[in-house]
CSV table of C-alpha atoms in Angstrom, one decimal:
chain,number,residue,atom,x,y,z
A,1,UNK,CA,48.2,-51.7,21.0
A,2,UNK,CA,46.8,-54.6,18.9
A,3,UNK,CA,43.2,-53.7,19.8
A,4,UNK,CA,43.8,-50.0,18.7
A,5,UNK,CA,45.3,-51.2,15.4
A,6,UNK,CA,42.4,-53.5,14.8
A,7,UNK,CA,39.9,-50.8,15.6
A,8,UNK,CA,41.8,-48.5,13.2
A,9,UNK,CA,41.6,-51.1,10.5
A,10,UNK,CA,37.9,-51.7,11.0
A,11,UNK,CA,37.2,-48.0,10.8
A,12,UNK,CA,39.3,-47.6,7.6
A,13,UNK,CA,37.2,-50.4,6.0
A,14,UNK,CA,34.0,-48.6,7.0
A,15,UNK,CA,35.2,-45.2,5.6
A,16,UNK,CA,36.9,-46.5,2.3
A,17,UNK,CA,34.3,-48.2,0.1
A,18,UNK,CA,35.8,-51.1,-1.8
A,19,UNK,CA,33.0,-50.7,-4.4
A,20,UNK,CA,34.7,-47.4,-5.5
A,21,UNK,CA,37.9,-49.4,-6.5
A,22,UNK,CA,36.4,-52.2,-8.5
A,23,UNK,CA,35.4,-52.2,-12.2
A,24,UNK,CA,31.7,-51.5,-12.8
A,25,UNK,CA,31.0,-55.0,-13.9
A,26,UNK,CA,32.2,-56.4,-10.5
A,27,UNK,CA,30.3,-53.8,-8.4
A,28,UNK,CA,27.8,-56.3,-7.2
A,29,UNK,CA,30.6,-58.5,-5.8
A,30,UNK,CA,32.5,-55.7,-4.2
A,31,UNK,CA,31.6,-56.7,-0.7
A,32,UNK,CA,32.4,-60.3,-1.1
A,33,UNK,CA,35.6,-61.7,0.5
A,34,UNK,CA,37.4,-62.6,-2.8
A,35,UNK,CA,39.8,-61.0,-5.1
A,36,UNK,CA,38.2,-59.3,-8.2
A,37,UNK,CA,39.7,-58.6,-11.5
A,38,UNK,CA,40.7,-54.9,-12.2
A,39,UNK,CA,42.1,-55.6,-15.7
A,40,UNK,CA,45.6,-56.3,-17.2
A,41,UNK,CA,45.8,-59.7,-15.4
A,42,UNK,CA,45.6,-58.0,-12.0
A,43,UNK,CA,43.1,-58.2,-9.1
A,44,UNK,CA,42.0,-56.1,-6.1
A,45,UNK,CA,42.9,-58.4,-3.1
A,46,UNK,CA,40.2,-60.0,-1.0
A,47,UNK,CA,39.3,-57.9,2.1
A,48,UNK,CA,40.4,-60.5,4.7
A,49,UNK,CA,43.9,-60.7,3.2
A,50,UNK,CA,44.2,-56.9,3.2
A,51,UNK,CA,42.9,-56.7,6.8
A,52,UNK,CA,45.6,-59.3,7.8
A,53,UNK,CA,48.3,-57.6,5.9
A,54,UNK,CA,47.4,-54.1,7.5
A,55,UNK,CA,47.4,-55.7,10.9
A,56,UNK,CA,50.9,-57.3,10.5
A,57,UNK,CA,52.2,-53.9,9.2
A,58,UNK,CA,51.2,-52.2,12.5
A,59,UNK,CA,50.4,-48.9,10.6
A,60,UNK,CA,49.8,-46.0,12.9
A,61,UNK,CA,49.2,-42.3,12.5
A,62,UNK,CA,52.1,-40.2,11.3
A,63,UNK,CA,54.0,-43.0,9.4
A,64,UNK,CA,55.3,-42.7,5.8
A,65,UNK,CA,54.3,-45.8,3.9
A,66,UNK,CA,55.2,-47.2,0.5
A,67,UNK,CA,52.5,-49.4,-1.2
A,68,UNK,CA,54.2,-51.5,-4.0
A,69,UNK,CA,51.8,-52.7,-6.7
A,70,UNK,CA,49.0,-50.2,-5.8
A,71,UNK,CA,46.6,-51.4,-8.6
A,72,UNK,CA,43.1,-50.0,-8.1
A,73,UNK,CA,44.3,-47.8,-5.1
A,74,UNK,CA,42.2,-49.5,-2.5
A,75,UNK,CA,45.0,-50.6,-0.2
A,76,UNK,CA,46.8,-47.2,-0.8
A,77,UNK,CA,43.6,-45.4,0.3
A,78,UNK,CA,43.2,-47.7,3.4
A,79,UNK,CA,46.7,-46.9,4.3
A,80,UNK,CA,46.2,-43.2,3.9
A,81,UNK,CA,43.3,-43.4,6.3
A,82,UNK,CA,45.4,-45.3,8.8
A,83,UNK,CA,48.4,-42.9,8.7
A,84,UNK,CA,46.1,-39.8,9.3
A,85,UNK,CA,46.8,-36.2,8.6
A,86,UNK,CA,50.4,-36.4,9.8
A,87,UNK,CA,51.3,-39.3,7.6
A,88,UNK,CA,51.8,-39.9,3.9
A,89,UNK,CA,51.3,-42.8,1.6
A,90,UNK,CA,53.1,-43.4,-1.8
A,91,UNK,CA,51.9,-46.1,-4.1
A,92,UNK,CA,53.9,-47.4,-7.1
A,93,UNK,CA,52.3,-49.3,-10.0
A,94,UNK,CA,54.1,-50.6,-13.1
A,95,UNK,CA,50.9,-50.7,-15.3
A,96,UNK,CA,50.2,-47.2,-16.7
A,97,UNK,CA,46.5,-47.9,-17.1
A,98,UNK,CA,46.3,-49.0,-13.5
A,99,UNK,CA,48.3,-46.0,-12.3
A,100,UNK,CA,45.6,-43.8,-13.8
A,101,UNK,CA,42.8,-45.9,-12.4
A,102,UNK,CA,44.4,-46.0,-8.9
A,103,UNK,CA,44.9,-42.1,-9.1
A,104,UNK,CA,41.4,-41.6,-10.0
A,105,UNK,CA,40.0,-43.8,-7.2
A,106,UNK,CA,42.4,-42.4,-4.5
A,107,UNK,CA,41.5,-38.8,-5.4
A,108,UNK,CA,37.9,-39.6,-4.3
A,109,UNK,CA,39.3,-39.8,-0.7
A,110,UNK,CA,42.6,-37.9,-0.4
A,111,UNK,CA,44.5,-35.1,-2.0
A,112,UNK,CA,47.8,-35.8,-3.7
A,113,UNK,CA,49.9,-34.2,-0.9
A,114,UNK,CA,48.6,-36.9,1.4
A,115,UNK,CA,48.6,-39.9,-0.8
A,116,UNK,CA,49.8,-40.4,-4.4
A,117,UNK,CA,50.2,-43.3,-6.9
A,118,UNK,CA,53.3,-43.1,-9.3
A,119,UNK,CA,54.3,-45.1,-12.4
A,120,UNK,CA,56.8,-47.6,-11.1
A,121,UNK,CA,60.3,-47.2,-12.6
A,122,UNK,CA,63.2,-49.7,-12.9
A,123,UNK,CA,64.2,-48.6,-9.4
A,124,UNK,CA,62.6,-49.8,-6.2
A,125,UNK,CA,60.1,-47.6,-4.6
A,126,UNK,CA,59.9,-43.8,-5.1
A,127,UNK,CA,63.0,-42.2,-3.7
A,128,UNK,CA,61.7,-38.7,-4.0
A,129,UNK,CA,59.3,-39.4,-1.2
A,130,UNK,CA,61.6,-41.6,0.9
A,131,UNK,CA,62.5,-42.6,3.5
A,132,UNK,CA,59.5,-44.8,4.5
A,133,UNK,CA,58.5,-46.3,7.8
A,134,UNK,CA,56.8,-49.2,6.3
């Protein structure tokens, strides 16, 4: 199963272009293995860290996943690719400007019924779309 998960992650990285999730002034560095600023004191995580996290999560098709601190929407979009048509991903982000940024980026790849980013509230997660598998 580990090989299948690694193949799925590799495929997700090839289908979801990180450049679509970085600020224009950092586009030239989009493929470097380092975090990049996305504004408001936040960063888009470095690819190797995200790949390791996704591997540990063992995300497979059909799962419902919650992404806390969705930022630019890159990890949310990668997760949406991994869960496939039968799954669903919900991202939550506390910074309103990043909610909009993430939603715009996510919409380039997936419709809202498949993956969506919400403004985080004082409650954990997004109970309207719960329960979650990961």
